[in-house]
GROMACS .gro file of C-alpha atoms in nm:
model
  452
    1UNK     CA    1 -12.910  -9.634  -5.659
    2UNK     CA    2 -12.961  -9.763  -5.979
    3UNK     CA    3 -12.963  -9.380  -6.112
    4UNK     CA    4 -12.588  -9.345  -5.953
    5UNK     CA    5 -12.422  -9.645  -6.114
    6UNK     CA    6 -12.391  -9.462  -6.462
    7UNK     CA    7 -12.264  -9.143  -6.304
    8UNK     CA    8 -12.001  -9.355  -6.089
    9UNK     CA    9 -11.902  -9.505  -6.417
   10UNK     CA   10 -11.876  -9.208  -6.609
   11UNK     CA   11 -11.668  -9.037  -6.328
   12UNK     CA   12 -11.421  -9.342  -6.358
   13UNK     CA   13 -11.393  -9.314  -6.718
   14UNK     CA   14 -11.319  -8.922  -6.700
   15UNK     CA   15 -11.035  -8.995  -6.402
   16UNK     CA   16 -10.894  -9.245  -6.589
   17UNK     CA   17 -10.837  -9.046  -6.946
   18UNK     CA   18 -10.517  -9.149  -7.081
   19UNK     CA   19 -10.498  -8.889  -7.409
   20UNK     CA   20 -10.242  -8.597  -7.341
   21UNK     CA   21 -10.351  -8.259  -7.452
   22UNK     CA   22 -10.092  -8.177  -7.712
   23UNK     CA   23 -10.256  -7.854  -7.866
   24UNK     CA   24 -10.047  -7.624  -7.655
   25UNK     CA   25  -9.710  -7.717  -7.769
   26UNK     CA   26  -9.557  -7.617  -8.107
   27UNK     CA   27  -9.312  -7.859  -8.149
   28UNK     CA   28  -9.177  -8.217  -8.042
   29UNK     CA   29  -8.877  -8.443  -8.114
   30UNK     CA   30  -8.868  -8.794  -8.072
   31UNK     CA   31  -8.622  -8.955  -7.771
   32UNK     CA   32  -8.438  -9.231  -7.901
   33UNK     CA   33  -8.288  -9.483  -7.635
   34UNK     CA   34  -7.921  -9.613  -7.661
   35UNK     CA   35  -7.852  -9.938  -7.840
   36UNK     CA   36  -7.740 -10.113  -7.507
   37UNK     CA   37  -8.075 -10.077  -7.395
   38UNK     CA   38  -8.317  -9.890  -7.234
   39UNK     CA   39  -8.230  -9.870  -6.889
   40UNK     CA   40  -8.429  -9.804  -6.580
   41UNK     CA   41  -8.385  -9.455  -6.520
   42UNK     CA   42  -8.376  -9.224  -6.882
   43UNK     CA   43  -8.251  -8.843  -6.892
   44UNK     CA   44  -8.253  -8.620  -7.208
   45UNK     CA   45  -8.041  -8.287  -7.214
   46UNK     CA   46  -8.206  -7.956  -7.311
   47UNK     CA   47  -8.042  -7.772  -7.590
   48UNK     CA   48  -8.103  -7.433  -7.765
   49UNK     CA   49  -8.382  -7.533  -7.996
   50UNK     CA   50  -8.586  -7.609  -7.673
   51UNK     CA   51  -8.485  -7.302  -7.479
   52UNK     CA   52  -8.548  -7.082  -7.814
   53UNK     CA   53  -8.894  -7.203  -7.865
   54UNK     CA   54  -9.016  -7.079  -7.497
   55UNK     CA   55  -9.188  -6.699  -7.508
   56UNK     CA   56  -9.025  -6.687  -7.132
   57UNK     CA   57  -8.726  -6.809  -6.908
   58UNK     CA   58  -8.964  -7.120  -6.804
   59UNK     CA   59  -8.929  -7.396  -7.040
   60UNK     CA   60  -9.246  -7.586  -7.087
   61UNK     CA   61  -9.201  -7.953  -7.141
   62UNK     CA   62  -9.422  -8.288  -7.184
   63UNK     CA   63  -9.310  -8.640  -7.230
   64UNK     CA   64  -9.573  -8.836  -7.410
   65UNK     CA   65  -9.565  -9.192  -7.474
   66UNK     CA   66  -9.682  -9.408  -7.810
   67UNK     CA   67 -10.012  -9.439  -7.636
   68UNK     CA   68 -10.040  -9.048  -7.629
   69UNK     CA   69  -9.979  -9.059  -7.230
   70UNK     CA   70  -9.829  -8.832  -7.023
   71UNK     CA   71  -9.533  -8.976  -6.870
   72UNK     CA   72  -9.409  -8.814  -6.529
   73UNK     CA   73  -9.042  -8.647  -6.567
   74UNK     CA   74  -8.810  -8.416  -6.340
   75UNK     CA   75  -8.605  -8.145  -6.470
   76UNK     CA   76  -8.232  -8.077  -6.296
   77UNK     CA   77  -7.893  -7.946  -6.349
   78UNK     CA   78  -7.691  -8.218  -6.511
   79UNK     CA   79  -7.386  -8.249  -6.272
   80UNK     CA   80  -7.074  -8.456  -6.307
   81UNK     CA   81  -7.053  -8.766  -6.098
   82UNK     CA   82  -6.744  -8.791  -5.846
   83UNK     CA   83  -6.683  -9.050  -5.603
   84UNK     CA   84  -6.546  -9.032  -5.264
   85UNK     CA   85  -6.383  -9.302  -4.949
   86UNK     CA   86  -6.587  -9.312  -4.660
   87UNK     CA   87  -6.344  -9.479  -4.381
   88UNK     CA   88  -6.562  -9.676  -4.101
   89UNK     CA   89  -6.352  -9.809  -3.794
   90UNK     CA   90  -6.431 -10.112  -3.632
   91UNK     CA   91  -6.229 -10.286  -3.333
   92UNK     CA   92  -5.977 -10.546  -3.373
   93UNK     CA   93  -5.939 -10.853  -3.122
   94UNK     CA   94  -5.586 -10.888  -2.997
   95UNK     CA   95  -5.541 -11.244  -2.949
   96UNK     CA   96  -5.183 -11.279  -2.853
   97UNK     CA   97  -4.829 -11.019  -2.822
   98UNK     CA   98  -4.503 -11.153  -2.834
   99UNK     CA   99  -4.165 -11.010  -2.823
  100UNK     CA  100  -3.902 -11.088  -3.146
  101UNK     CA  101  -3.518 -11.017  -3.213
  102UNK     CA  102  -3.449 -10.717  -3.358
  103UNK     CA  103  -3.633 -10.526  -3.129
  104UNK     CA  104  -3.936 -10.618  -3.312
  105UNK     CA  105  -4.291 -10.734  -3.141
  106UNK     CA  106  -4.577 -10.992  -3.308
  107UNK     CA  107  -4.951 -10.907  -3.225
  108UNK     CA  108  -5.231 -11.136  -3.357
  109UNK     CA  109  -5.573 -11.000  -3.421
  110UNK     CA  110  -5.876 -11.132  -3.526
  111UNK     CA  111  -6.175 -11.016  -3.713
  112UNK     CA  112  -6.530 -11.126  -3.651
  113UNK     CA  113  -6.647 -11.322  -3.943
  114UNK     CA  114  -6.984 -11.103  -3.984
  115UNK     CA  115  -6.751 -10.759  -3.942
  116UNK     CA  116  -6.665 -10.624  -4.313
  117UNK     CA  117  -6.363 -10.716  -4.488
  118UNK     CA  118  -6.060 -10.438  -4.381
  119UNK     CA  119  -5.891 -10.248  -4.618
  120UNK     CA  120  -5.610 -10.090  -4.339
  121UNK     CA  121  -5.525 -10.074  -3.999
  122UNK     CA  122  -5.490  -9.842  -3.733
  123UNK     CA  123  -5.297  -9.806  -3.447
  124UNK     CA  124  -5.375  -9.586  -3.189
  125UNK     CA  125  -5.133  -9.454  -2.949
  126UNK     CA  126  -5.068  -9.185  -2.704
  127UNK     CA  127  -4.693  -9.121  -2.789
  128UNK     CA  128  -4.552  -8.820  -2.972
  129UNK     CA  129  -4.256  -8.783  -3.232
  130UNK     CA  130  -4.138  -9.148  -3.362
  131UNK     CA  131  -4.134  -9.354  -3.673
  132UNK     CA  132  -4.195  -9.689  -3.667
  133UNK     CA  133  -4.208  -9.968  -3.957
  134UNK     CA  134  -4.505 -10.182  -3.955
  135UNK     CA  135  -4.566 -10.520  -4.143
  136UNK     CA  136  -4.927 -10.652  -4.175
  137UNK     CA  137  -5.022 -11.045  -4.275
  138UNK     CA  138  -5.321 -11.201  -4.376
  139UNK     CA  139  -5.429 -11.571  -4.295
  140UNK     CA  140  -5.758 -11.816  -4.264
  141UNK     CA  141  -5.621 -12.063  -4.000
  142UNK     CA  142  -5.290 -11.900  -3.812
  143UNK     CA  143  -5.089 -12.122  -4.026
  144UNK     CA  144  -5.013 -11.984  -4.359
  145UNK     CA  145  -4.961 -11.592  -4.363
  146UNK     CA  146  -5.021 -11.435  -4.667
  147UNK     CA  147  -4.801 -11.079  -4.716
  148UNK     CA  148  -5.034 -10.756  -4.692
  149UNK     CA  149  -4.826 -10.428  -4.626
  150UNK     CA  150  -4.480 -10.447  -4.576
  151UNK     CA  151  -4.264 -10.193  -4.361
  152UNK     CA  152  -4.534  -9.923  -4.403
  153UNK     CA  153  -4.388  -9.619  -4.192
  154UNK     CA  154  -4.600  -9.496  -3.901
  155UNK     CA  155  -4.511  -9.139  -3.749
  156UNK     CA  156  -4.551  -8.835  -3.574
  157UNK     CA  157  -4.371  -8.510  -3.586
  158UNK     CA  158  -4.505  -8.291  -3.410
  159UNK     CA  159  -4.158  -8.205  -3.229
  160UNK     CA  160  -4.100  -8.010  -3.580
  161UNK     CA  161  -4.435  -7.983  -3.733
  162UNK     CA  162  -4.781  -8.109  -3.687
  163UNK     CA  163  -4.744  -8.434  -3.900
  164UNK     CA  164  -4.913  -8.768  -3.840
  165UNK     CA  165  -4.982  -9.093  -3.961
  166UNK     CA  166  -5.092  -9.400  -3.810
  167UNK     CA  167  -5.278  -9.608  -4.062
  168UNK     CA  168  -5.144  -9.879  -4.287
  169UNK     CA  169  -5.354  -9.978  -4.620
  170UNK     CA  170  -5.358 -10.268  -4.778
  171UNK     CA  171  -5.578 -10.502  -5.005
  172UNK     CA  172  -5.876 -10.605  -4.889
  173UNK     CA  173  -5.909 -10.964  -4.865
  174UNK     CA  174  -6.125 -11.253  -4.662
  175UNK     CA  175  -5.877 -11.314  -4.361
  176UNK     CA  176  -5.980 -11.353  -4.023
  177UNK     CA  177  -5.650 -11.345  -3.846
  178UNK     CA  178  -5.382 -11.054  -3.868
  179UNK     CA  179  -5.038 -11.090  -3.788
  180UNK     CA  180  -4.866 -10.712  -3.712
  181UNK     CA  181  -4.528 -10.681  -3.658
  182UNK     CA  182  -4.374 -10.313  -3.577
  183UNK     CA  183  -4.015 -10.300  -3.603
  184UNK     CA  184  -3.761 -10.065  -3.356
  185UNK     CA  185  -4.030 -10.089  -3.053
  186UNK     CA  186  -3.768  -9.935  -2.823
  187UNK     CA  187  -3.538  -9.649  -2.869
  188UNK     CA  188  -3.285  -9.490  -2.709
  189UNK     CA  189  -3.316  -9.128  -2.655
  190UNK     CA  190  -3.108  -8.835  -2.508
  191UNK     CA  191  -3.202  -8.779  -2.169
  192UNK     CA  192  -3.273  -8.409  -2.059
  193UNK     CA  193  -3.070  -8.419  -1.792
  194UNK     CA  194  -2.718  -8.378  -1.778
  195UNK     CA  195  -2.422  -8.446  -1.559
  196UNK     CA  196  -2.132  -8.161  -1.520
  197UNK     CA  197  -1.796  -8.284  -1.358
  198UNK     CA  198  -1.552  -7.969  -1.286
  199UNK     CA  199  -1.232  -8.060  -1.104
  200UNK     CA  200  -1.037  -7.799  -0.871
  201UNK     CA  201  -0.651  -7.745  -0.795
  202UNK     CA  202  -0.548  -7.465  -0.543
  203UNK     CA  203  -0.928  -7.352  -0.550
  204UNK     CA  204  -0.941  -7.286  -0.909
  205UNK     CA  205  -1.118  -7.455  -1.161
  206UNK     CA  206  -0.864  -7.685  -1.361
  207UNK     CA  207  -1.130  -7.911  -1.587
  208UNK     CA  208  -1.509  -7.907  -1.653
  209UNK     CA  209  -1.660  -8.256  -1.803
  210UNK     CA  210  -2.036  -8.284  -1.943
  211UNK     CA  211  -2.195  -8.622  -1.956
  212UNK     CA  212  -2.510  -8.658  -2.156
  213UNK     CA  213  -2.740  -8.974  -1.995
  214UNK     CA  214  -2.957  -9.162  -2.241
  215UNK     CA  215  -3.281  -9.339  -2.171
  216UNK     CA  216  -3.498  -9.631  -2.342
  217UNK     CA  217  -3.841  -9.566  -2.424
  218UNK     CA  218  -4.078  -9.845  -2.568
  219UNK     CA  219  -4.336  -9.787  -2.793
  220UNK     CA  220  -4.673  -9.819  -2.650
  221UNK     CA  221  -4.971  -9.935  -2.850
  222UNK     CA  222  -5.315  -9.811  -2.710
  223UNK     CA  223  -5.521 -10.024  -2.933
  224UNK     CA  224  -5.596 -10.134  -3.286
  225UNK     CA  225  -5.858 -10.077  -3.498
  226UNK     CA  226  -5.966 -10.232  -3.852
  227UNK     CA  227  -6.074  -9.969  -4.129
  228UNK     CA  228  -6.345 -10.063  -4.366
  229UNK     CA  229  -6.362  -9.849  -4.690
  230UNK     CA  230  -6.658  -9.791  -4.925
  231UNK     CA  231  -6.673  -9.574  -5.212
  232UNK     CA  232  -6.969  -9.337  -5.223
  233UNK     CA  233  -7.101  -9.160  -5.523
  234UNK     CA  234  -7.174  -8.792  -5.468
  235UNK     CA  235  -7.302  -8.513  -5.721
  236UNK     CA  236  -7.024  -8.316  -5.830
  237UNK     CA  237  -7.017  -7.975  -5.987
  238UNK     CA  238  -7.255  -7.857  -6.262
  239UNK     CA  239  -7.169  -7.944  -6.595
  240UNK     CA  240  -7.150  -7.699  -6.840
  241UNK     CA  241  -7.060  -7.629  -7.228
  242UNK     CA  242  -6.950  -7.315  -7.408
  243UNK     CA  243  -7.037  -7.254  -7.745
  244UNK     CA  244  -6.937  -6.969  -7.985
  245UNK     CA  245  -7.194  -6.656  -8.031
  246UNK     CA  246  -7.266  -6.691  -8.382
  247UNK     CA  247  -7.426  -6.373  -8.424
  248UNK     CA  248  -7.297  -6.053  -8.239
  249UNK     CA  249  -7.266  -5.659  -8.346
  250UNK     CA  250  -6.948  -5.443  -8.216
  251UNK     CA  251  -6.997  -5.072  -8.221
  252UNK     CA  252  -6.697  -4.834  -8.140
  253UNK     CA  253  -6.884  -4.549  -7.925
  254UNK     CA  254  -6.573  -4.265  -7.991
  255UNK     CA  255  -6.779  -3.996  -7.815
  256UNK     CA  256  -6.800  -4.206  -7.472
  257UNK     CA  257  -6.496  -4.335  -7.545
  258UNK     CA  258  -6.670  -4.730  -7.532
  259UNK     CA  259  -6.667  -5.044  -7.761
  260UNK     CA  260  -7.069  -5.171  -7.762
  261UNK     CA  261  -7.120  -5.548  -7.822
  262UNK     CA  262  -7.475  -5.672  -7.863
  263UNK     CA  263  -7.619  -6.038  -7.932
  264UNK     CA  264  -7.936  -6.208  -7.901
  265UNK     CA  265  -7.990  -6.533  -7.706
  266UNK     CA  266  -8.272  -6.767  -7.666
  267UNK     CA  267  -8.322  -6.801  -7.288
  268UNK     CA  268  -8.067  -7.039  -7.227
  269UNK     CA  269  -7.890  -7.056  -6.855
  270UNK     CA  270  -7.576  -6.826  -6.923
  271UNK     CA  271  -7.343  -6.799  -6.629
  272UNK     CA  272  -7.054  -6.665  -6.812
  273UNK     CA  273  -6.930  -6.468  -7.154
  274UNK     CA  274  -6.571  -6.467  -7.294
  275UNK     CA  275  -6.442  -6.230  -7.505
  276UNK     CA  276  -6.173  -6.320  -7.781
  277UNK     CA  277  -5.918  -6.067  -7.930
  278UNK     CA  278  -5.561  -6.112  -8.072
  279UNK     CA  279  -5.420  -5.801  -7.878
  280UNK     CA  280  -5.242  -5.772  -7.551
  281UNK     CA  281  -5.098  -5.558  -7.307
  282UNK     CA  282  -5.449  -5.384  -7.213
  283UNK     CA  283  -5.691  -5.392  -6.901
  284UNK     CA  284  -6.026  -5.229  -6.964
  285UNK     CA  285  -6.358  -5.211  -6.752
  286UNK     CA  286  -6.617  -5.396  -6.873
  287UNK     CA  287  -7.012  -5.368  -6.774
  288UNK     CA  288  -7.269  -5.644  -6.897
  289UNK     CA  289  -7.659  -5.562  -6.935
  290UNK     CA  290  -7.962  -5.747  -7.038
  291UNK     CA  291  -8.294  -5.703  -7.167
  292UNK     CA  292  -8.606  -5.879  -7.330
  293UNK     CA  293  -8.621  -5.623  -7.646
  294UNK     CA  294  -8.306  -5.491  -7.856
  295UNK     CA  295  -8.444  -5.159  -7.729
  296UNK     CA  296  -8.407  -5.198  -7.353
  297UNK     CA  297  -8.487  -5.104  -7.115
  298UNK     CA  298  -8.132  -5.232  -6.991
  299UNK     CA  299  -8.063  -5.376  -6.671
  300UNK     CA  300  -7.689  -5.418  -6.543
  301UNK     CA  301  -7.608  -5.737  -6.464
  302UNK     CA  302  -7.256  -5.776  -6.418
  303UNK     CA  303  -6.945  -5.554  -6.377
  304UNK     CA  304  -6.595  -5.671  -6.422
  305UNK     CA  305  -6.233  -5.630  -6.598
  306UNK     CA  306  -6.099  -5.795  -6.909
  307UNK     CA  307  -5.711  -5.778  -6.968
  308UNK     CA  308  -5.389  -5.974  -7.149
  309UNK     CA  309  -5.054  -5.897  -7.045
  310UNK     CA  310  -4.737  -6.027  -7.291
  311UNK     CA  311  -4.467  -5.881  -7.098
  312UNK     CA  312  -4.114  -6.015  -7.056
  313UNK     CA  313  -4.173  -6.367  -6.845
  314UNK     CA  314  -4.515  -6.222  -6.723
  315UNK     CA  315  -4.821  -6.398  -6.958
  316UNK     CA  316  -5.163  -6.341  -6.786
  317UNK     CA  317  -5.500  -6.292  -6.946
  318UNK     CA  318  -5.842  -6.285  -6.807
  319UNK     CA  319  -6.115  -6.246  -7.078
  320UNK     CA  320  -6.386  -6.401  -6.890
  321UNK     CA  321  -6.660  -6.204  -6.754
  322UNK     CA  322  -6.889  -6.432  -6.485
  323UNK     CA  323  -7.268  -6.318  -6.488
  324UNK     CA  324  -7.312  -6.406  -6.073
  325UNK     CA  325  -7.542  -6.666  -6.154
  326UNK     CA  326  -7.743  -6.881  -6.394
  327UNK     CA  327  -7.913  -6.592  -6.633
  328UNK     CA  328  -8.166  -6.647  -6.910
  329UNK     CA  329  -8.244  -6.332  -7.110
  330UNK     CA  330  -8.298  -6.270  -7.477
  331UNK     CA  331  -8.029  -5.967  -7.535
  332UNK     CA  332  -7.700  -5.896  -7.402
  333UNK     CA  333  -7.462  -5.585  -7.407
  334UNK     CA  334  -7.142  -5.579  -7.311
  335UNK     CA  335  -6.994  -5.214  -7.290
  336UNK     CA  336  -6.572  -5.175  -7.273
  337UNK     CA  337  -6.433  -4.890  -7.124
  338UNK     CA  338  -6.196  -4.795  -7.354
  339UNK     CA  339  -6.072  -4.460  -7.202
  340UNK     CA  340  -5.831  -4.271  -7.418
  341UNK     CA  341  -5.682  -4.614  -7.523
  342UNK     CA  342  -5.767  -4.730  -7.893
  343UNK     CA  343  -6.061  -4.948  -7.910
  344UNK     CA  344  -5.999  -5.308  -7.902
  345UNK     CA  345  -6.041  -5.566  -8.188
  346UNK     CA  346  -6.325  -5.832  -8.076
  347UNK     CA  347  -6.306  -6.104  -8.269
  348UNK     CA  348  -6.580  -6.350  -8.094
  349UNK     CA  349  -6.775  -6.387  -7.801
  350UNK     CA  350  -6.824  -6.739  -7.632
  351UNK     CA  351  -7.080  -6.798  -7.396
  352UNK     CA  352  -7.117  -7.043  -7.122
  353UNK     CA  353  -7.408  -7.225  -7.004
  354UNK     CA  354  -7.532  -7.475  -6.726
  355UNK     CA  355  -7.634  -7.822  -6.873
  356UNK     CA  356  -8.036  -7.922  -6.775
  357UNK     CA  357  -8.157  -8.238  -6.805
  358UNK     CA  358  -8.519  -8.423  -6.811
  359UNK     CA  359  -8.531  -8.760  -6.658
  360UNK     CA  360  -8.773  -9.009  -6.644
  361UNK     CA  361  -8.875  -9.387  -6.598
  362UNK     CA  362  -8.906  -9.568  -6.949
  363UNK     CA  363  -9.156  -9.823  -6.990
  364UNK     CA  364  -8.957 -10.136  -7.185
  365UNK     CA  365  -9.064 -10.128  -7.555
  366UNK     CA  366  -9.250  -9.779  -7.546
  367UNK     CA  367  -9.169  -9.488  -7.748
  368UNK     CA  368  -9.120  -9.109  -7.652
  369UNK     CA  369  -9.191  -8.814  -7.761
  370UNK     CA  370  -9.088  -8.484  -7.561
  371UNK     CA  371  -9.311  -8.162  -7.654
  372UNK     CA  372  -9.233  -7.826  -7.581
  373UNK     CA  373  -9.244  -7.454  -7.669
  374UNK     CA  374  -9.476  -7.176  -7.598
  375UNK     CA  375  -9.529  -7.054  -7.229
  376UNK     CA  376  -9.856  -6.942  -6.986
  377UNK     CA  377  -9.977  -7.289  -6.873
  378UNK     CA  378  -9.948  -7.419  -6.569
  379UNK     CA  379  -9.619  -7.592  -6.459
  380UNK     CA  380  -9.636  -7.968  -6.471
  381UNK     CA  381  -9.579  -8.132  -6.151
  382UNK     CA  382  -9.563  -8.533  -6.059
  383UNK     CA  383  -9.495  -8.716  -5.768
  384UNK     CA  384  -9.233  -8.902  -5.928
  385UNK     CA  385  -9.008  -8.590  -5.900
  386UNK     CA  386  -8.908  -8.676  -5.544
  387UNK     CA  387  -8.774  -9.004  -5.659
  388UNK     CA  388  -8.597  -8.882  -5.970
  389UNK     CA  389  -8.445  -8.606  -5.807
  390UNK     CA  390  -8.242  -8.860  -5.556
  391UNK     CA  391  -8.099  -9.064  -5.882
  392UNK     CA  392  -7.746  -8.978  -5.861
  393UNK     CA  393  -7.501  -8.854  -6.181
  394UNK     CA  394  -7.393  -9.163  -6.361
  395UNK     CA  395  -7.704  -9.337  -6.298
  396UNK     CA  396  -7.903  -9.278  -6.563
  397UNK     CA  397  -7.893  -9.406  -6.929
  398UNK     CA  398  -7.835  -9.107  -7.188
  399UNK     CA  399  -8.104  -9.080  -7.479
  400UNK     CA  400  -8.072  -8.915  -7.771
  401UNK     CA  401  -8.271  -8.640  -7.912
  402UNK     CA  402  -8.404  -8.611  -8.260
  403UNK     CA  403  -8.438  -8.292  -8.518
  404UNK     CA  404  -8.738  -8.052  -8.439
  405UNK     CA  405  -9.047  -8.134  -8.610
  406UNK     CA  406  -9.365  -7.898  -8.609
  407UNK     CA  407  -9.682  -8.063  -8.376
  408UNK     CA  408  -9.970  -8.088  -8.624
  409UNK     CA  409 -10.206  -8.077  -8.346
  410UNK     CA  410 -10.084  -7.719  -8.219
  411UNK     CA  411 -10.323  -7.474  -8.170
  412UNK     CA  412 -10.175  -7.111  -8.057
  413UNK     CA  413 -10.301  -6.965  -7.788
  414UNK     CA  414 -10.451  -7.295  -7.625
  415UNK     CA  415 -10.399  -7.403  -7.298
  416UNK     CA  416 -10.524  -7.686  -7.107
  417UNK     CA  417 -10.587  -7.543  -6.761
  418UNK     CA  418 -10.647  -7.916  -6.612
  419UNK     CA  419 -10.433  -8.225  -6.666
  420UNK     CA  420 -10.523  -8.625  -6.652
  421UNK     CA  421 -10.383  -8.621  -6.311
  422UNK     CA  422 -10.572  -8.308  -6.200
  423UNK     CA  423 -10.879  -8.485  -6.358
  424UNK     CA  424 -10.864  -8.793  -6.187
  425UNK     CA  425 -10.823  -8.638  -5.845
  426UNK     CA  426 -11.150  -8.408  -5.900
  427UNK     CA  427 -11.318  -8.731  -6.025
  428UNK     CA  428 -11.213  -8.919  -5.720
  429UNK     CA  429 -11.365  -8.638  -5.487
  430UNK     CA  430 -11.692  -8.626  -5.696
  431UNK     CA  431 -11.705  -9.011  -5.683
  432UNK     CA  432 -11.655  -9.026  -5.298
  433UNK     CA  433 -11.946  -8.763  -5.259
  434UNK     CA  434 -12.168  -8.994  -5.522
  435UNK     CA  435 -12.101  -9.310  -5.290
  436UNK     CA  436 -12.150  -9.090  -4.981
  437UNK     CA  437 -12.500  -8.987  -5.091
  438UNK     CA  438 -12.559  -9.393  -5.221
  439UNK     CA  439 -12.481  -9.498  -4.896
  440UNK     CA  440 -12.685  -9.288  -4.730
  441UNK     CA  441 -12.990  -9.338  -4.920
  442UNK     CA  442 -12.964  -9.697  -4.884
  443UNK     CA  443 -12.934  -9.649  -4.488
  444UNK     CA  444 -13.259  -9.451  -4.507
  445UNK     CA  445 -13.457  -9.713  -4.714
  446UNK     CA  446 -13.306 -10.011  -4.458
  447UNK     CA  447 -13.450  -9.770  -4.172
  448UNK     CA  448 -13.795  -9.722  -4.317
  449UNK     CA  449 -13.818 -10.121  -4.412
  450UNK     CA  450 -13.726 -10.193  -4.035
  451UNK     CA  451 -14.031  -9.966  -3.920
  452UNK     CA  452 -14.267 -10.135  -4.176
   0.00000   0.00000   0.00000
């Protein structure tokens, strides 16, 4: 028993080691919170220096706090924030109904105080081909009424086209009672029956008269519903940025009747290329290929056509080449098929890329650094990734990222095969085994003492 205590203490200490292994990462950058505060969830946008420092498409990152402890994070695409209105109906209790002068009716409805505050009203009816004017008032005591919506048209034009509206929107107010007035409740319509009167003299028809009948038709309200509206935040499209390619080469190939454009990248997640030229009235096939070395081998990635038409009133251009998804490569080649046409003069290339961000939970008063670069080590895995992946766009606070600095602890070829989390798990497993062994020893001693 006495021998087991030092072993258990050592295992507990090893499992709770806070120090992170910084040797595999050649660079780091300071993370700076905004002036408005740290916030609950922080986000940092990855940029080209981070991609450039990696040896392959996968970016290896670590976020380390001021005490040299590893901070869990989650990397995802940065999406635009959008919101949609979600409509939820709930029943309206009808208290009274009465006819008013000028062919109108009045309905008093009540909302239960436990129900949400409505932002509109829906009138259900089985009628077709109608148009009515609806006015809505709200009140807390059925004495003082506040106008919420005046002469809003509800209609159904299915005789001509499938267009229908049975909703009346108004400002949400904390009212219990609602007065709904519907105008033109009864309409006079043509009857499908026509009376024909014919007059005869000497067995000959001398006069024919057609008499059209009319009928009155009342508008029936089947039921009323209040409408609650909630604004729900959702993830929109992935945010992108487009930057000019700084260094590129254009080489005309007269023998193959082509223009070959080449440039290098940093494994950033590109989605499209746009060629710039001042020329017009052309349409040329293009092919985009990629490679990891300047000499290849080259793999065809996408094919398309670039064009610009300026003739009379027609002005159209299509100079962007989609890459059929997100691509991360070192070298790109664009071949323009000139055929028998003179080569185009390309003045620039622009690359569009998806934006990625790293999310983490910052602690108040803590400073953080982002370590990155190199490859070949195990990818980081954290249990907080599930929580962070559910954070909606716009719910994070954007942190700034400082200039790139060299990591003085970097040692080339160093890769930690186990992190503090794995070490802790291993320590717990061994500790459980040691405890089980100790319990067995104690049980045996107790049994021996009982026999004595």
